[in-house]
């Protein structure tokens, strides 16, 4: 039963990743692209955690933490660039 739930959740997250990439490419504004990139990171972390649960390996958790951290820093930097036009003042 758990295998079916993990597989179904992985397919749903994969579909969300495809939709995020479409929004990232087609986004009308830079803010839409930043939001799509942020959502892409979140979905990717969710997919990696599902892989970790499925395989039982704990190394994927470390990769998920690193990707989440880089995604947060990237989103903050892009948002600051959009608002102020400069990352470092």
PDB file of N, CA and C in Angstrom:
ATOM      1  N   UNK A   1       0.820  -1.195   0.000  1.00  0.00           N
ATOM      2  CA  UNK A   1       0.000   0.000   0.000  1.00  0.00           C
ATOM      3  C   UNK A   1       0.868   1.265   0.000  1.00  0.00           C
ATOM      4  N   UNK A   2       1.965   1.233   0.776  1.00  0.00           N
ATOM      5  CA  UNK A   2       2.858   2.391   0.822  1.00  0.00           C
ATOM      6  C   UNK A   2       3.545   2.605  -0.518  1.00  0.00           C
ATOM      7  N   UNK A   3       3.888   1.523  -1.203  1.00  0.00           N
ATOM      8  CA  UNK A   3       4.534   1.649  -2.512  1.00  0.00           C
ATOM      9  C   UNK A   3       3.621   2.337  -3.527  1.00  0.00           C
ATOM     10  N   UNK A   4       2.348   2.012  -3.478  1.00  0.00           N
ATOM     11  CA  UNK A   4       1.385   2.639  -4.390  1.00  0.00           C
ATOM     12  C   UNK A   4       1.247   4.120  -4.083  1.00  0.00           C
ATOM     13  N   UNK A   5       1.187   4.461  -2.813  1.00  0.00           N
ATOM     14  CA  UNK A   5       1.054   5.863  -2.419  1.00  0.00           C
ATOM     15  C   UNK A   5       2.297   6.665  -2.808  1.00  0.00           C
ATOM     16  N   UNK A   6       3.469   6.087  -2.616  1.00  0.00           N
ATOM     17  CA  UNK A   6       4.706   6.784  -2.983  1.00  0.00           C
ATOM     18  C   UNK A   6       4.792   6.977  -4.492  1.00  0.00           C
ATOM     19  N   UNK A   7       4.430   5.953  -5.248  1.00  0.00           N
ATOM     20  CA  UNK A   7       4.464   6.057  -6.708  1.00  0.00           C
ATOM     21  C   UNK A   7       3.477   7.108  -7.205  1.00  0.00           C
ATOM     22  N   UNK A   8       2.281   7.106  -6.661  1.00  0.00           N
ATOM     23  CA  UNK A   8       1.267   8.090  -7.058  1.00  0.00           C
ATOM     24  C   UNK A   8       1.714   9.507  -6.701  1.00  0.00           C
ATOM     25  N   UNK A   9       2.262   9.680  -5.513  1.00  0.00           N
ATOM     26  CA  UNK A   9       2.741  11.003  -5.105  1.00  0.00           C
ATOM     27  C   UNK A   9       3.911  11.454  -5.975  1.00  0.00           C
ATOM     28  N   UNK A  10       4.790  10.536  -6.332  1.00  0.00           N
ATOM     29  CA  UNK A  10       5.927  10.891  -7.188  1.00  0.00           C
ATOM     30  C   UNK A  10       5.459  11.338  -8.576  1.00  0.00           C
ATOM     31  N   UNK A  11       4.459  10.671  -9.120  1.00  0.00           N
ATOM     32  CA  UNK A  11       3.932  11.079 -10.426  1.00  0.00           C
ATOM     33  C   UNK A  11       3.256  12.442 -10.347  1.00  0.00           C
ATOM     34  N   UNK A  12       2.563  12.705  -9.254  1.00  0.00           N
ATOM     35  CA  UNK A  12       1.916  14.009  -9.097  1.00  0.00           C
ATOM     36  C   UNK A  12       2.947  15.127  -8.958  1.00  0.00           C
ATOM     37  N   UNK A  13       3.997  14.864  -8.203  1.00  0.00           N
ATOM     38  CA  UNK A  13       5.048  15.872  -8.054  1.00  0.00           C
ATOM     39  C   UNK A  13       5.791  16.063  -9.376  1.00  0.00           C
ATOM     40  N   UNK A  14       5.990  14.991 -10.125  1.00  0.00           N
ATOM     41  CA  UNK A  14       6.633  15.112 -11.438  1.00  0.00           C
ATOM     42  C   UNK A  14       5.778  15.960 -12.384  1.00  0.00           C
ATOM     43  N   UNK A  15       4.463  15.786 -12.334  1.00  0.00           N
ATOM     44  CA  UNK A  15       3.575  16.621 -13.150  1.00  0.00           C
ATOM     45  C   UNK A  15       3.657  18.079 -12.706  1.00  0.00           C
ATOM     46  N   UNK A  16       3.741  18.314 -11.413  1.00  0.00           N
ATOM     47  CA  UNK A  16       3.889  19.680 -10.905  1.00  0.00           C
ATOM     48  C   UNK A  16       5.216  20.287 -11.349  1.00  0.00           C
ATOM     49  N   UNK A  17       6.272  19.478 -11.406  1.00  0.00           N
ATOM     50  CA  UNK A  17       7.565  19.970 -11.881  1.00  0.00           C
ATOM     51  C   UNK A  17       7.485  20.398 -13.343  1.00  0.00           C
ATOM     52  N   UNK A  18       6.788  19.627 -14.150  1.00  0.00           N
ATOM     53  CA  UNK A  18       6.637  19.982 -15.564  1.00  0.00           C
ATOM     54  C   UNK A  18       5.864  21.301 -15.698  1.00  0.00           C
ATOM     55  N   UNK A  19       4.808  21.456 -14.915  1.00  0.00           N
ATOM     56  CA  UNK A  19       4.034  22.693 -14.966  1.00  0.00           C
ATOM     57  C   UNK A  19       4.853  23.882 -14.461  1.00  0.00           C
ATOM     58  N   UNK A  20       5.709  23.638 -13.470  1.00  0.00           N
ATOM     59  CA  UNK A  20       6.580  24.711 -12.984  1.00  0.00           C
ATOM     60  C   UNK A  20       7.572  25.150 -14.049  1.00  0.00           C
ATOM     61  N   UNK A  21       8.121  24.198 -14.768  1.00  0.00           N
ATOM     62  CA  UNK A  21       9.064  24.548 -15.837  1.00  0.00           C
ATOM     63  C   UNK A  21       8.351  25.327 -16.938  1.00  0.00           C
ATOM     64  N   UNK A  22       7.127  24.954 -17.258  1.00  0.00           N
ATOM     65  CA  UNK A  22       6.367  25.705 -18.257  1.00  0.00           C
ATOM     66  C   UNK A  22       6.125  27.140 -17.805  1.00  0.00           C
ATOM     67  N   UNK A  23       5.789  27.324 -16.535  1.00  0.00           N
ATOM     68  CA  UNK A  23       5.572  28.671 -16.011  1.00  0.00           C
ATOM     69  C   UNK A  23       6.883  29.446 -15.965  1.00  0.00           C
ATOM     70  N   UNK A  24       7.972  28.749 -15.692  1.00  0.00           N
ATOM     71  CA  UNK A  24       9.278  29.395 -15.658  1.00  0.00           C
ATOM     72  C   UNK A  24       9.671  29.902 -17.045  1.00  0.00           C
ATOM     73  N   UNK A  25       9.355  29.140 -18.072  1.00  0.00           N
ATOM     74  CA  UNK A  25       9.704  29.533 -19.433  1.00  0.00           C
ATOM     75  C   UNK A  25       8.740  30.584 -19.972  1.00  0.00           C
ATOM     76  N   UNK A  26       7.449  30.417 -19.729  1.00  0.00           N
ATOM     77  CA  UNK A  26       6.436  31.276 -20.325  1.00  0.00           C
ATOM     78  C   UNK A  26       6.002  32.438 -19.456  1.00  0.00           C
ATOM     79  N   UNK A  27       6.499  32.513 -18.218  1.00  0.00           N
ATOM     80  CA  UNK A  27       6.019  33.527 -17.286  1.00  0.00           C
ATOM     81  C   UNK A  27       6.034  34.930 -17.876  1.00  0.00           C
ATOM     82  N   UNK A  28       4.948  35.666 -17.755  1.00  0.00           N
ATOM     83  CA  UNK A  28       4.921  37.001 -18.352  1.00  0.00           C
ATOM     84  C   UNK A  28       5.815  38.004 -17.615  1.00  0.00           C
ATOM     85  N   UNK A  29       5.972  37.850 -16.334  1.00  0.00           N
ATOM     86  CA  UNK A  29       6.785  38.786 -15.548  1.00  0.00           C
ATOM     87  C   UNK A  29       7.941  38.055 -14.897  1.00  0.00           C
ATOM     88  N   UNK A  30       8.878  38.845 -14.413  1.00  0.00           N
ATOM     89  CA  UNK A  30       9.995  38.265 -13.665  1.00  0.00           C
ATOM     90  C   UNK A  30       9.516  37.702 -12.331  1.00  0.00           C
ATOM     91  N   UNK A  31       8.489  38.319 -11.753  1.00  0.00           N
ATOM     92  CA  UNK A  31       7.966  37.811 -10.474  1.00  0.00           C
ATOM     93  C   UNK A  31       7.338  36.440 -10.643  1.00  0.00           C
ATOM     94  N   UNK A  32       6.664  36.213 -11.762  1.00  0.00           N
ATOM     95  CA  UNK A  32       6.108  34.888 -12.023  1.00  0.00           C
ATOM     96  C   UNK A  32       7.207  33.851 -12.175  1.00  0.00           C
ATOM     97  N   UNK A  33       8.292  34.234 -12.798  1.00  0.00           N
ATOM     98  CA  UNK A  33       9.411  33.306 -12.973  1.00  0.00           C
ATOM     99  C   UNK A  33      10.090  32.991 -11.647  1.00  0.00           C
ATOM    100  N   UNK A  34      10.231  33.989 -10.778  1.00  0.00           N
ATOM    101  CA  UNK A  34      10.823  33.750  -9.462  1.00  0.00           C
ATOM    102  C   UNK A  34       9.924  32.833  -8.643  1.00  0.00           C
ATOM    103  N   UNK A  35       8.635  33.061  -8.687  1.00  0.00           N
ATOM    104  CA  UNK A  35       7.696  32.207  -7.970  1.00  0.00           C
ATOM    105  C   UNK A  35       7.710  30.784  -8.518  1.00  0.00           C
ATOM    106  N   UNK A  36       7.805  30.635  -9.830  1.00  0.00           N
ATOM    107  CA  UNK A  36       7.884  29.299 -10.426  1.00  0.00           C
ATOM    108  C   UNK A  36       9.172  28.595 -10.024  1.00  0.00           C
ATOM    109  N   UNK A  37      10.274  29.329  -9.959  1.00  0.00           N
ATOM    110  CA  UNK A  37      11.542  28.742  -9.542  1.00  0.00           C
ATOM    111  C   UNK A  37      11.495  28.310  -8.084  1.00  0.00           C
ATOM    112  N   UNK A  38      10.871  29.117  -7.237  1.00  0.00           N
ATOM    113  CA  UNK A  38      10.734  28.766  -5.832  1.00  0.00           C
ATOM    114  C   UNK A  38       9.873  27.512  -5.667  1.00  0.00           C
ATOM    115  N   UNK A  39       8.789  27.439  -6.393  1.00  0.00           N
ATOM    116  CA  UNK A  39       7.925  26.264  -6.338  1.00  0.00           C
ATOM    117  C   UNK A  39       8.625  25.039  -6.909  1.00  0.00           C
ATOM    118  N   UNK A  40       9.468  25.245  -7.909  1.00  0.00           N
ATOM    119  CA  UNK A  40      10.237  24.147  -8.481  1.00  0.00           C
ATOM    120  C   UNK A  40      11.175  23.543  -7.446  1.00  0.00           C
ATOM    121  N   UNK A  41      11.857  24.389  -6.683  1.00  0.00           N
ATOM    122  CA  UNK A  41      12.729  23.887  -5.627  1.00  0.00           C
ATOM    123  C   UNK A  41      11.943  23.109  -4.574  1.00  0.00           C
ATOM    124  N   UNK A  42      10.803  23.626  -4.185  1.00  0.00           N
ATOM    125  CA  UNK A  42       9.997  22.952  -3.169  1.00  0.00           C
ATOM    126  C   UNK A  42       9.532  21.583  -3.652  1.00  0.00           C
ATOM    127  N   UNK A  43       9.074  21.517  -4.894  1.00  0.00           N
ATOM    128  CA  UNK A  43       8.631  20.230  -5.444  1.00  0.00           C
ATOM    129  C   UNK A  43       9.790  19.256  -5.598  1.00  0.00           C
ATOM    130  N   UNK A  44      10.952  19.771  -5.967  1.00  0.00           N
ATOM    131  CA  UNK A  44      12.120  18.906  -6.091  1.00  0.00           C
ATOM    132  C   UNK A  44      12.529  18.325  -4.743  1.00  0.00           C
ATOM    133  N   UNK A  45      12.455  19.128  -3.706  1.00  0.00           N
ATOM    134  CA  UNK A  45      12.760  18.624  -2.361  1.00  0.00           C
ATOM    135  C   UNK A  45      11.748  17.549  -1.968  1.00  0.00           C
ATOM    136  N   UNK A  46      10.486  17.766  -2.279  1.00  0.00           N
ATOM    137  CA  UNK A  46       9.472  16.757  -1.990  1.00  0.00           C
ATOM    138  C   UNK A  46       9.711  15.451  -2.726  1.00  0.00           C
ATOM    139  N   UNK A  47      10.135  15.541  -3.971  1.00  0.00           N
ATOM    140  CA  UNK A  47      10.433  14.343  -4.751  1.00  0.00           C
ATOM    141  C   UNK A  47      11.642  13.601  -4.192  1.00  0.00           C
ATOM    142  N   UNK A  48      12.643  14.329  -3.758  1.00  0.00           N
ATOM    143  CA  UNK A  48      13.824  13.683  -3.176  1.00  0.00           C
ATOM    144  C   UNK A  48      13.471  13.010  -1.858  1.00  0.00           C
ATOM    145  N   UNK A  49      12.639  13.635  -1.061  1.00  0.00           N
ATOM    146  CA  UNK A  49      12.213  13.016   0.201  1.00  0.00           C
ATOM    147  C   UNK A  49      11.405  11.746  -0.073  1.00  0.00           C
ATOM    148  N   UNK A  50      10.584  11.771  -1.102  1.00  0.00           N
ATOM    149  CA  UNK A  50       9.855  10.551  -1.471  1.00  0.00           C
ATOM    150  C   UNK A  50      10.809   9.447  -1.905  1.00  0.00           C
ATOM    151  N   UNK A  51      11.860   9.804  -2.634  1.00  0.00           N
ATOM    152  CA  UNK A  51      12.863   8.812  -3.013  1.00  0.00           C
ATOM    153  C   UNK A  51      13.549   8.237  -1.777  1.00  0.00           C
ATOM    154  N   UNK A  52      13.790   9.090  -0.798  1.00  0.00           N
ATOM    155  CA  UNK A  52      14.426   8.649   0.437  1.00  0.00           C
ATOM    156  C   UNK A  52      13.528   7.669   1.186  1.00  0.00           C
ATOM    157  N   UNK A  53      12.260   7.962   1.243  1.00  0.00           N
ATOM    158  CA  UNK A  53      11.321   7.070   1.912  1.00  0.00           C
ATOM    159  C   UNK A  53      11.230   5.747   1.170  1.00  0.00           C
ATOM    160  N   UNK A  54      11.235   5.812  -0.150  1.00  0.00           N
ATOM    161  CA  UNK A  54      11.098   4.610  -0.963  1.00  0.00           C
ATOM    162  C   UNK A  54      12.322   3.702  -0.855  1.00  0.00           C
ATOM    163  N   UNK A  55      13.517   4.297  -0.906  1.00  0.00           N
ATOM    164  CA  UNK A  55      14.726   3.481  -0.878  1.00  0.00           C
ATOM    165  C   UNK A  55      15.219   3.173   0.522  1.00  0.00           C
ATOM    166  N   UNK A  56      14.857   3.979   1.489  1.00  0.00           N
ATOM    167  CA  UNK A  56      15.318   3.776   2.857  1.00  0.00           C
ATOM    168  C   UNK A  56      16.694   4.343   3.130  1.00  0.00           C
ATOM    169  N   UNK A  57      17.262   5.061   2.176  1.00  0.00           N
ATOM    170  CA  UNK A  57      18.580   5.656   2.344  1.00  0.00           C
ATOM    171  C   UNK A  57      18.445   7.038   2.973  1.00  0.00           C
ATOM    172  N   UNK A  58      19.357   7.344   3.889  1.00  0.00           N
ATOM    173  CA  UNK A  58      19.302   8.637   4.568  1.00  0.00           C
ATOM    174  C   UNK A  58      20.136   9.705   3.874  1.00  0.00           C
ATOM    175  N   UNK A  59      20.883   9.338   2.863  1.00  0.00           N
ATOM    176  CA  UNK A  59      21.724  10.314   2.172  1.00  0.00           C
ATOM    177  C   UNK A  59      20.899  11.301   1.353  1.00  0.00           C
ATOM    178  N   UNK A  60      19.716  10.893   0.924  1.00  0.00           N
ATOM    179  CA  UNK A  60      18.877  11.792   0.144  1.00  0.00           C
ATOM    180  C   UNK A  60      18.385  12.961   0.983  1.00  0.00           C
ATOM    181  N   UNK A  61      18.238  12.776   2.290  1.00  0.00           N
ATOM    182  CA  UNK A  61      17.803  13.869   3.150  1.00  0.00           C
ATOM    183  C   UNK A  61      18.810  15.015   3.125  1.00  0.00           C
ATOM    184  N   UNK A  62      20.086  14.680   3.113  1.00  0.00           N
ATOM    185  CA  UNK A  62      21.116  15.715   3.056  1.00  0.00           C
ATOM    186  C   UNK A  62      21.036  16.490   1.745  1.00  0.00           C
ATOM    187  N   UNK A  63      20.805  15.796   0.654  1.00  0.00           N
ATOM    188  CA  UNK A  63      20.656  16.464  -0.641  1.00  0.00           C
ATOM    189  C   UNK A  63      19.417  17.361  -0.633  1.00  0.00           C
ATOM    190  N   UNK A  64      18.344  16.900  -0.019  1.00  0.00           N
ATOM    191  CA  UNK A  64      17.122  17.707   0.055  1.00  0.00           C
ATOM    192  C   UNK A  64      17.353  18.970   0.869  1.00  0.00           C
ATOM    193  N   UNK A  65      18.108  18.863   1.949  1.00  0.00           N
ATOM    194  CA  UNK A  65      18.388  20.036   2.779  1.00  0.00           C
ATOM    195  C   UNK A  65      19.238  21.043   2.013  1.00  0.00           C
ATOM    196  N   UNK A  66      20.239  20.557   1.292  1.00  0.00           N
ATOM    197  CA  UNK A  66      21.103  21.460   0.520  1.00  0.00           C
ATOM    198  C   UNK A  66      20.308  22.151  -0.582  1.00  0.00           C
ATOM    199  N   UNK A  67      19.461  21.418  -1.276  1.00  0.00           N
ATOM    200  CA  UNK A  67      18.655  22.011  -2.345  1.00  0.00           C
ATOM    201  C   UNK A  67      17.672  23.020  -1.773  1.00  0.00           C
ATOM    202  N   UNK A  68      17.077  22.722  -0.630  1.00  0.00           N
ATOM    203  CA  UNK A  68      16.152  23.664  -0.003  1.00  0.00           C
ATOM    204  C   UNK A  68      16.875  24.947   0.410  1.00  0.00           C
ATOM    205  N   UNK A  69      18.074  24.802   0.948  1.00  0.00           N
ATOM    206  CA  UNK A  69      18.849  25.975   1.361  1.00  0.00           C
ATOM    207  C   UNK A  69      19.242  26.826   0.161  1.00  0.00           C
ATOM    208  N   UNK A  70      19.728  26.192  -0.889  1.00  0.00           N
ATOM    209  CA  UNK A  70      20.095  26.932  -2.091  1.00  0.00           C
ATOM    210  C   UNK A  70      18.874  27.578  -2.754  1.00  0.00           C
ATOM    211  N   UNK A  71      17.754  26.893  -2.716  1.00  0.00           N
ATOM    212  CA  UNK A  71      16.530  27.459  -3.274  1.00  0.00           C
ATOM    213  C   UNK A  71      16.070  28.685  -2.515  1.00  0.00           C
ATOM    214  N   UNK A  72      16.167  28.639  -1.196  1.00  0.00           N
ATOM    215  CA  UNK A  72      15.773  29.788  -0.386  1.00  0.00           C
ATOM    216  C   UNK A  72      16.685  30.975  -0.642  1.00  0.00           C
ATOM    217  N   UNK A  73      17.988  30.728  -0.659  1.00  0.00           N
ATOM    218  CA  UNK A  73      18.943  31.810  -0.894  1.00  0.00           C
ATOM    219  C   UNK A  73      18.761  32.397  -2.294  1.00  0.00           C
ATOM    220  N   UNK A  74      18.536  31.536  -3.267  1.00  0.00           N
ATOM    221  CA  UNK A  74      18.320  32.014  -4.631  1.00  0.00           C
ATOM    222  C   UNK A  74      17.052  32.838  -4.763  1.00  0.00           C
ATOM    223  N   UNK A  75      15.987  32.426  -4.097  1.00  0.00           N
ATOM    224  CA  UNK A  75      14.737  33.169  -4.153  1.00  0.00           C
ATOM    225  C   UNK A  75      14.883  34.535  -3.497  1.00  0.00           C
ATOM    226  N   UNK A  76      15.563  34.585  -2.356  1.00  0.00           N
ATOM    227  CA  UNK A  76      15.777  35.865  -1.680  1.00  0.00           C
ATOM    228  C   UNK A  76      16.633  36.790  -2.534  1.00  0.00           C
ATOM    229  N   UNK A  77      17.688  36.248  -3.148  1.00  0.00           N
ATOM    230  CA  UNK A  77      18.562  37.069  -3.987  1.00  0.00           C
ATOM    231  C   UNK A  77      17.816  37.596  -5.215  1.00  0.00           C
ATOM    232  N   UNK A  78      17.025  36.753  -5.854  1.00  0.00           N
ATOM    233  CA  UNK A  78      16.268  37.205  -7.024  1.00  0.00           C
ATOM    234  C   UNK A  78      15.211  38.230  -6.654  1.00  0.00           C
ATOM    235  N   UNK A  79      14.544  38.030  -5.526  1.00  0.00           N
ATOM    236  CA  UNK A  79      13.535  38.992  -5.089  1.00  0.00           C
ATOM    237  C   UNK A  79      14.181  40.340  -4.770  1.00  0.00           C
ATOM    238  N   UNK A  80      15.327  40.312  -4.117  1.00  0.00           N
ATOM    239  CA  UNK A  80      16.022  41.564  -3.813  1.00  0.00           C
ATOM    240  C   UNK A  80      16.495  42.245  -5.095  1.00  0.00           C
ATOM    241  N   UNK A  81      16.938  41.477  -6.071  1.00  0.00           N
ATOM    242  CA  UNK A  81      17.360  42.052  -7.345  1.00  0.00           C
ATOM    243  C   UNK A  81      16.183  42.689  -8.079  1.00  0.00           C
ATOM    244  N   UNK A  82      15.030  42.040  -8.037  1.00  0.00           N
ATOM    245  CA  UNK A  82      13.852  42.593  -8.714  1.00  0.00           C
ATOM    246  C   UNK A  82      13.391  43.871  -8.024  1.00  0.00           C
ATOM    247  N   UNK A  83      13.398  43.886  -6.692  1.00  0.00           N
ATOM    248  CA  UNK A  83      12.916  45.059  -5.960  1.00  0.00           C
ATOM    249  C   UNK A  83      13.894  46.234  -6.013  1.00  0.00           C
ATOM    250  N   UNK A  84      15.176  45.958  -5.780  1.00  0.00           N
ATOM    251  CA  UNK A  84      16.143  47.045  -5.644  1.00  0.00           C
ATOM    252  C   UNK A  84      17.032  47.221  -6.865  1.00  0.00           C
ATOM    253  N   UNK A  85      17.134  46.220  -7.714  1.00  0.00           N
ATOM    254  CA  UNK A  85      17.996  46.314  -8.867  1.00  0.00           C
ATOM    255  C   UNK A  85      19.446  45.964  -8.571  1.00  0.00           C
ATOM    256  N   UNK A  86      19.735  45.632  -7.319  1.00  0.00           N
ATOM    257  CA  UNK A  86      21.094  45.277  -6.905  1.00  0.00           C
ATOM    258  C   UNK A  86      20.999  44.294  -5.757  1.00  0.00           C
ATOM    259  N   UNK A  87      21.857  43.296  -5.742  1.00  0.00           N
ATOM    260  CA  UNK A  87      21.809  42.295  -4.680  1.00  0.00           C
ATOM    261  C   UNK A  87      22.576  42.770  -3.458  1.00  0.00           C
ATOM    262  N   UNK A  88      23.772  43.290  -3.687  1.00  0.00           N
ATOM    263  CA  UNK A  88      24.615  43.770  -2.586  1.00  0.00           C
ATOM    264  C   UNK A  88      24.648  45.279  -2.657  1.00  0.00           C
ATOM    265  N   UNK A  89      24.233  45.903  -1.571  1.00  0.00           N
ATOM    266  CA  UNK A  89      24.190  47.364  -1.546  1.00  0.00           C
ATOM    267  C   UNK A  89      25.490  47.957  -1.118  1.00  0.00           C
TER     268      UNK A  89
END
